[in-house]
Structures are given as C-alpha cells and as structure tokens.
XYZ file of C-alpha atoms in Angstrom:
122
model
C -44.823 292.646 116.169
C -47.278 291.457 113.572
C -44.964 288.738 112.572
C -44.371 287.546 115.931
C -48.110 286.650 115.883
C -48.222 284.401 112.694
C -45.339 282.504 114.740
C -47.018 281.515 118.005
C -50.431 280.564 118.219
C -52.664 282.953 119.045
C -54.208 281.605 122.213
C -50.111 280.322 123.565
C -48.899 282.268 126.857
C -45.057 283.133 125.859
C -44.555 283.120 129.461
C -45.054 279.445 130.015
C -43.979 278.124 126.921
C -40.274 279.854 127.275
C -37.139 277.997 127.466
C -35.701 280.940 129.166
C -38.197 281.035 132.320
C -37.062 278.662 134.950
C -40.713 277.247 136.011
C -40.438 274.333 137.245
C -44.001 273.400 136.142
C -43.502 274.672 132.450
C -42.836 271.906 129.480
C -39.205 273.067 129.236
C -38.741 273.287 133.650
C -39.052 269.287 132.732
C -37.109 269.070 129.955
C -34.413 270.500 131.719
C -34.884 268.301 134.773
C -35.183 265.596 132.637
C -31.377 266.448 130.842
C -29.751 266.781 133.761
C -31.031 263.891 135.856
C -29.483 262.040 132.295
C -26.440 263.920 132.670
C -25.950 262.808 136.190
C -26.340 259.394 135.624
C -24.349 259.613 132.198
C -21.151 260.841 134.389
C -21.926 257.718 136.962
C -22.046 255.400 134.207
C -18.664 256.474 132.816
C -16.851 255.898 136.175
C -18.926 252.344 136.811
C -16.586 249.703 137.560
C -13.401 250.960 135.335
C -11.602 248.826 133.079
C -14.204 245.916 133.146
C -15.441 245.720 129.464
C -18.435 244.863 130.058
C -19.956 247.841 131.835
C -17.691 249.661 129.335
C -19.808 248.507 126.369
C -22.207 251.227 124.961
C -25.009 248.769 124.454
C -24.792 248.426 128.038
C -24.681 252.037 129.061
C -26.966 253.016 126.960
C -29.392 250.666 128.766
C -28.376 251.272 132.106
C -29.090 254.944 131.338
C -32.321 254.409 130.098
C -33.124 252.041 132.851
C -32.047 254.492 135.393
C -33.307 257.851 133.773
C -37.380 255.709 133.494
C -37.043 254.710 136.978
C -36.183 258.042 138.588
C -38.659 259.745 136.160
C -41.163 257.215 137.253
C -40.174 257.640 140.921
C -39.725 261.451 141.516
C -39.767 261.615 144.941
C -37.260 259.636 145.572
C -35.412 260.564 141.873
C -31.939 259.355 141.176
C -28.973 259.088 143.778
C -26.007 258.038 143.519
C -24.996 254.375 144.239
C -28.256 253.513 142.847
C -26.056 252.620 138.876
C -23.920 250.190 141.024
C -27.065 248.525 142.098
C -28.749 248.547 138.998
C -25.573 247.189 137.193
C -25.375 243.847 139.173
C -28.975 243.307 138.196
C -28.316 244.457 134.870
C -25.218 241.652 134.900
C -27.170 238.336 135.991
C -30.245 239.210 133.855
C -27.920 239.823 130.800
C -25.876 236.700 131.716
C -29.345 234.771 131.813
C -30.478 235.992 128.469
C -27.210 235.257 127.050
C -27.066 231.814 128.339
C -30.892 231.154 127.301
C -30.329 232.562 123.763
C -26.945 232.097 122.531
C -28.129 233.680 119.370
C -29.351 236.635 120.813
C -27.835 239.865 121.432
C -24.517 239.476 123.051
C -24.469 242.273 125.910
C -21.368 243.952 126.063
C -19.892 243.367 122.461
C -21.100 246.224 120.762
C -18.786 248.741 119.112
C -21.418 251.826 118.978
C -20.628 255.280 120.265
C -20.658 254.975 123.912
C -22.474 258.132 126.140
C -20.997 260.834 127.044
C -21.409 262.768 130.179
C -21.548 266.773 129.877
C -18.100 268.268 130.147
C -16.437 269.276 133.378
C-alpha cells in the first residue's frame, strides 16, 4: 500500500486515469477511440485501389492515414465514414501530381519503400 502511494501522485484519481475503465471522457477513452478510428482507416486504405502501385506505396498510405485521422478528430460530430478514403485519395493524387510537376526534384510520392501501414488482425 505504501509503495503504491509513492508511484502515483497523491491527488490523482485512479478511477479517472485507469486504462481498464472504459470512460469516454478519460484520456484513455480518447486514446482507445483514436486507435479504433486509426485502425478502421488503415484497413480501408489497405483495400484502396488494389493493384495500383501509387496507392499501395507506404508514403501515400501514411499521408492519407494522417489526413483522414486528423480530419476525423477535428470533426467529431461527423467523424470518419467509410468511403472518405476514396474521396481523399482522388484529391491527394491530384495534389501529389501537381507537386511533382512543379518541383521534379521534390518528394516522389508513391516511390517509397518504407514499411507499409498495418491494420489490425481480423
């Protein structure tokens, strides 16, 4: 008992900062909700335009994941919906094409060989 008090701050509320408590208002509740949205987006991105090397490239998938995750977190009333990745991919493709045309020495979107994002095991 005494050692537990040394580890946590004396004024901390264990019930509010407990990763096993499923309170939507807690920091852990937000963490798990964000992880769930991220996993859903990652799964959708893995299925995006199968066979297309550009959309399968890890740098493109990471960028789309970040854009869609931030958008869904900034717009919690709507959140992420299935199909948003399709719309975002078209806008991203055009913007990447424009960026490469205006700066040929810049980042080559779709040419990355880093590790792809991974969705949760089903």
